[in-house]
Amino acid sequence: MTSDLVQLGSSLSLTEEEDTAVVFPTGVWHAEPVVSGFFVVGRLVSSKSFLPEALFSTLKKAFNPVRGMEAKMIEGDRFCLKFFHTLDRDRVLQRSPWAYEKNLLVLAPVDSAEDPSLIDLNFCDFHIHIFGLPLGKMTKEVATFIGNKLGRFLDVDLDGNGDAWGSSLRIRAIIDITKPLRRALKIRTVFGDDHLITFTYERLPNFCYLCVGVTQISVKLSFKKVLLTPVITLLSGIGFGLLLL
């Protein structure tokens, strides 16, 4: 019903009187918001319908907010979550991605001054492990560059000395879920040697790597092709991935 009303409003042909803007009195529009709370807007990425009551009940148990949470459907498949403490909301967002029945939940913070129906819900935070890097190249600079190639870099796991070492480099990045996930990146050193680094995504829900991004899949698919970005050259003294060939 809400979605139908929104679509109806967007398609209206306004009369001259309706198209004339009215000015709110001073202190009405610019008054302090009367709605208190810390909000998150979200949607479930699934081709199947779902029961909002069941979803919200599951989310409350999974999120376990100390100060409580309220939930409401707002438009189409979008819903809004209201938390009563910023730490509860921040903890939920920092632990993304979340999934419901193996389908991705896209969550985004929304301010009380924003329209939740206009928030872009095509991006999601993921923790990503990068394999195949030499130990000496597990740096914040390399992590930042690779993270920005995958999406938008947010953070990298470093030890107390500011170093990262081990079998993989763990980063967090914002990924466009409408695009296929990158599973590998081909890099080339200044000596002309090619190396293939690969990625694994933590807590990955149903996903098709080669078609339309995060989506529901009813059968297991086997892919022979690996999605690669263009070869990247290693510039001496800086690190991997600073010049696209």
PDB file of N, CA and C in Angstrom, residues 93-137:
ATOM      1  N   LEU A  93      25.574  -2.179  12.772  1.00  0.00           N
ATOM      2  CA  LEU A  93      26.152  -1.772  11.492  1.00  0.00           C
ATOM      3  C   LEU A  93      27.584  -2.271  11.345  1.00  0.00           C
ATOM      4  N   GLN A  94      28.344  -2.252  12.426  1.00  0.00           N
ATOM      5  CA  GLN A  94      29.745  -2.680  12.362  1.00  0.00           C
ATOM      6  C   GLN A  94      29.884  -4.176  12.146  1.00  0.00           C
ATOM      7  N   ARG A  95      28.857  -4.933  12.506  1.00  0.00           N
ATOM      8  CA  ARG A  95      28.911  -6.385  12.342  1.00  0.00           C
ATOM      9  C   ARG A  95      28.295  -6.855  11.026  1.00  0.00           C
ATOM     10  N   SER A  96      27.969  -5.938  10.157  1.00  0.00           N
ATOM     11  CA  SER A  96      27.452  -6.315   8.837  1.00  0.00           C
ATOM     12  C   SER A  96      28.514  -7.105   8.081  1.00  0.00           C
ATOM     13  N   PRO A  97      28.119  -7.978   7.150  1.00  0.00           N
ATOM     14  CA  PRO A  97      26.741  -8.154   6.691  1.00  0.00           C
ATOM     15  C   PRO A  97      25.947  -9.141   7.544  1.00  0.00           C
ATOM     16  N   TRP A  98      24.633  -8.919   7.584  1.00  0.00           N
ATOM     17  CA  TRP A  98      23.706  -9.828   8.226  1.00  0.00           C
ATOM     18  C   TRP A  98      22.897 -10.546   7.148  1.00  0.00           C
ATOM     19  N   ALA A  99      22.383 -11.701   7.488  1.00  0.00           N
ATOM     20  CA  ALA A  99      21.570 -12.461   6.541  1.00  0.00           C
ATOM     21  C   ALA A  99      20.342 -13.015   7.251  1.00  0.00           C
ATOM     22  N   TYR A 100      19.277 -13.166   6.495  1.00  0.00           N
ATOM     23  CA  TYR A 100      18.040 -13.771   6.997  1.00  0.00           C
ATOM     24  C   TYR A 100      17.649 -14.878   6.039  1.00  0.00           C
ATOM     25  N   GLU A 101      17.615 -16.101   6.544  1.00  0.00           N
ATOM     26  CA  GLU A 101      17.341 -17.279   5.714  1.00  0.00           C
ATOM     27  C   GLU A 101      18.287 -17.318   4.514  1.00  0.00           C
ATOM     28  N   LYS A 102      19.566 -17.021   4.783  1.00  0.00           N
ATOM     29  CA  LYS A 102      20.648 -17.059   3.803  1.00  0.00           C
ATOM     30  C   LYS A 102      20.544 -15.973   2.733  1.00  0.00           C
ATOM     31  N   ASN A 103      19.715 -14.981   2.966  1.00  0.00           N
ATOM     32  CA  ASN A 103      19.597 -13.856   2.047  1.00  0.00           C
ATOM     33  C   ASN A 103      20.126 -12.595   2.720  1.00  0.00           C
ATOM     34  N   LEU A 104      20.827 -11.788   1.953  1.00  0.00           N
ATOM     35  CA  LEU A 104      21.508 -10.619   2.493  1.00  0.00           C
ATOM     36  C   LEU A 104      20.529  -9.571   2.996  1.00  0.00           C
ATOM     37  N   LEU A 105      20.861  -9.004   4.147  1.00  0.00           N
ATOM     38  CA  LEU A 105      20.176  -7.828   4.664  1.00  0.00           C
ATOM     39  C   LEU A 105      21.077  -6.625   4.425  1.00  0.00           C
ATOM     40  N   VAL A 106      20.600  -5.671   3.651  1.00  0.00           N
ATOM     41  CA  VAL A 106      21.352  -4.440   3.419  1.00  0.00           C
ATOM     42  C   VAL A 106      20.859  -3.408   4.420  1.00  0.00           C
ATOM     43  N   LEU A 107      21.760  -2.896   5.231  1.00  0.00           N
ATOM     44  CA  LEU A 107      21.416  -1.935   6.269  1.00  0.00           C
ATOM     45  C   LEU A 107      22.221  -0.656   6.082  1.00  0.00           C
ATOM     46  N   ALA A 108      21.598   0.476   6.384  1.00  0.00           N
ATOM     47  CA  ALA A 108      22.287   1.762   6.283  1.00  0.00           C
ATOM     48  C   ALA A 108      21.748   2.695   7.355  1.00  0.00           C
ATOM     49  N   PRO A 109      22.615   3.501   7.956  1.00  0.00           N
ATOM     50  CA  PRO A 109      22.135   4.468   8.949  1.00  0.00           C
ATOM     51  C   PRO A 109      21.321   5.560   8.272  1.00  0.00           C
ATOM     52  N   VAL A 110      20.334   6.061   8.973  1.00  0.00           N
ATOM     53  CA  VAL A 110      19.526   7.156   8.437  1.00  0.00           C
ATOM     54  C   VAL A 110      19.280   8.153   9.554  1.00  0.00           C
ATOM     55  N   ASP A 111      19.479   9.407   9.243  1.00  0.00           N
ATOM     56  CA  ASP A 111      19.271  10.474  10.210  1.00  0.00           C
ATOM     57  C   ASP A 111      17.790  10.820  10.277  1.00  0.00           C
ATOM     58  N   SER A 112      17.359  11.352  11.414  1.00  0.00           N
ATOM     59  CA  SER A 112      15.946  11.706  11.565  1.00  0.00           C
ATOM     60  C   SER A 112      15.531  12.820  10.616  1.00  0.00           C
ATOM     61  N   ALA A 113      16.499  13.535  10.041  1.00  0.00           N
ATOM     62  CA  ALA A 113      16.188  14.592   9.085  1.00  0.00           C
ATOM     63  C   ALA A 113      16.150  14.082   7.648  1.00  0.00           C
ATOM     64  N   GLU A 114      16.423  12.780   7.434  1.00  0.00           N
ATOM     65  CA  GLU A 114      16.460  12.207   6.095  1.00  0.00           C
ATOM     66  C   GLU A 114      15.203  11.394   5.808  1.00  0.00           C
ATOM     67  N   ASP A 115      14.882  11.256   4.524  1.00  0.00           N
ATOM     68  CA  ASP A 115      13.784  10.410   4.076  1.00  0.00           C
ATOM     69  C   ASP A 115      14.337   9.007   3.855  1.00  0.00           C
ATOM     70  N   PRO A 116      13.919   8.006   4.638  1.00  0.00           N
ATOM     71  CA  PRO A 116      14.487   6.658   4.500  1.00  0.00           C
ATOM     72  C   PRO A 116      14.209   6.010   3.155  1.00  0.00           C
ATOM     73  N   SER A 117      13.190   6.478   2.448  1.00  0.00           N
ATOM     74  CA  SER A 117      12.883   5.896   1.138  1.00  0.00           C
ATOM     75  C   SER A 117      13.881   6.323   0.073  1.00  0.00           C
ATOM     76  N   LEU A 118      14.718   7.332   0.378  1.00  0.00           N
ATOM     77  CA  LEU A 118      15.686   7.841  -0.595  1.00  0.00           C
ATOM     78  C   LEU A 118      17.104   7.343  -0.336  1.00  0.00           C
ATOM     79  N   ILE A 119      17.313   6.584   0.727  1.00  0.00           N
ATOM     80  CA  ILE A 119      18.642   6.072   1.050  1.00  0.00           C
ATOM     81  C   ILE A 119      19.020   4.965   0.070  1.00  0.00           C
ATOM     82  N   ASP A 120      20.222   5.036  -0.485  1.00  0.00           N
ATOM     83  CA  ASP A 120      20.705   4.030  -1.435  1.00  0.00           C
ATOM     84  C   ASP A 120      21.016   2.735  -0.691  1.00  0.00           C
ATOM     85  N   LEU A 121      20.317   1.663  -1.058  1.00  0.00           N
ATOM     86  CA  LEU A 121      20.512   0.370  -0.412  1.00  0.00           C
ATOM     87  C   LEU A 121      21.099  -0.651  -1.376  1.00  0.00           C
ATOM     88  N   ASN A 122      22.003  -0.206  -2.211  1.00  0.00           N
ATOM     89  CA  ASN A 122      22.698  -1.101  -3.142  1.00  0.00           C
ATOM     90  C   ASN A 122      24.156  -1.313  -2.751  1.00  0.00           C
ATOM     91  N   PHE A 123      24.510  -0.917  -1.537  1.00  0.00           N
ATOM     92  CA  PHE A 123      25.885  -1.059  -1.072  1.00  0.00           C
ATOM     93  C   PHE A 123      25.893  -1.719   0.303  1.00  0.00           C
ATOM     94  N   CYS A 124      26.913  -2.544   0.532  1.00  0.00           N
ATOM     95  CA  CYS A 124      26.998  -3.272   1.797  1.00  0.00           C
ATOM     96  C   CYS A 124      28.460  -3.430   2.211  1.00  0.00           C
ATOM     97  N   ASP A 125      28.712  -3.369   3.515  1.00  0.00           N
ATOM     98  CA  ASP A 125      30.065  -3.574   4.046  1.00  0.00           C
ATOM     99  C   ASP A 125      30.387  -5.062   4.111  1.00  0.00           C
ATOM    100  N   PHE A 126      31.608  -5.420   3.705  1.00  0.00           N
ATOM    101  CA  PHE A 126      32.068  -6.798   3.813  1.00  0.00           C
ATOM    102  C   PHE A 126      33.479  -6.821   4.381  1.00  0.00           C
ATOM    103  N   HIS A 127      33.762  -7.846   5.175  1.00  0.00           N
ATOM    104  CA  HIS A 127      35.139  -8.169   5.524  1.00  0.00           C
ATOM    105  C   HIS A 127      35.674  -9.098   4.443  1.00  0.00           C
ATOM    106  N   ILE A 128      36.841  -8.765   3.908  1.00  0.00           N
ATOM    107  CA  ILE A 128      37.401  -9.494   2.772  1.00  0.00           C
ATOM    108  C   ILE A 128      38.824  -9.916   3.104  1.00  0.00           C
ATOM    109  N   HIS A 129      39.135 -11.185   2.842  1.00  0.00           N
ATOM    110  CA  HIS A 129      40.491 -11.695   3.019  1.00  0.00           C
ATOM    111  C   HIS A 129      41.198 -11.696   1.665  1.00  0.00           C
ATOM    112  N   ILE A 130      42.388 -11.103   1.620  1.00  0.00           N
ATOM    113  CA  ILE A 130      43.189 -11.041   0.398  1.00  0.00           C
ATOM    114  C   ILE A 130      44.313 -12.059   0.518  1.00  0.00           C
ATOM    115  N   PHE A 131      44.337 -13.030  -0.391  1.00  0.00           N
ATOM    116  CA  PHE A 131      45.353 -14.081  -0.385  1.00  0.00           C
ATOM    117  C   PHE A 131      46.329 -13.872  -1.541  1.00  0.00           C
ATOM    118  N   GLY A 132      47.582 -14.263  -1.327  1.00  0.00           N
ATOM    119  CA  GLY A 132      48.570 -14.224  -2.393  1.00  0.00           C
ATOM    120  C   GLY A 132      49.515 -13.049  -2.339  1.00  0.00           C
ATOM    121  N   LEU A 133      49.399 -12.213  -1.307  1.00  0.00           N
ATOM    122  CA  LEU A 133      50.309 -11.075  -1.170  1.00  0.00           C
ATOM    123  C   LEU A 133      51.593 -11.498  -0.458  1.00  0.00           C
ATOM    124  N   PRO A 134      52.743 -11.016  -0.911  1.00  0.00           N
ATOM    125  CA  PRO A 134      53.974 -11.230  -0.139  1.00  0.00           C
ATOM    126  C   PRO A 134      53.846 -10.566   1.231  1.00  0.00           C
ATOM    127  N   LEU A 135      54.507 -11.100   2.221  1.00  0.00           N
ATOM    128  CA  LEU A 135      54.424 -10.539   3.567  1.00  0.00           C
ATOM    129  C   LEU A 135      54.805  -9.063   3.593  1.00  0.00           C
ATOM    130  N   GLY A 136      55.808  -8.704   2.800  1.00  0.00           N
ATOM    131  CA  GLY A 136      56.263  -7.325   2.783  1.00  0.00           C
ATOM    132  C   GLY A 136      55.301  -6.361   2.123  1.00  0.00           C
ATOM    133  N   LYS A 137      54.265  -6.885   1.471  1.00  0.00           N
ATOM    134  CA  LYS A 137      53.287  -6.029   0.802  1.00  0.00           C
ATOM    135  C   LYS A 137      51.958  -5.989   1.539  1.00  0.00           C
TER     136      LYS A 137
END
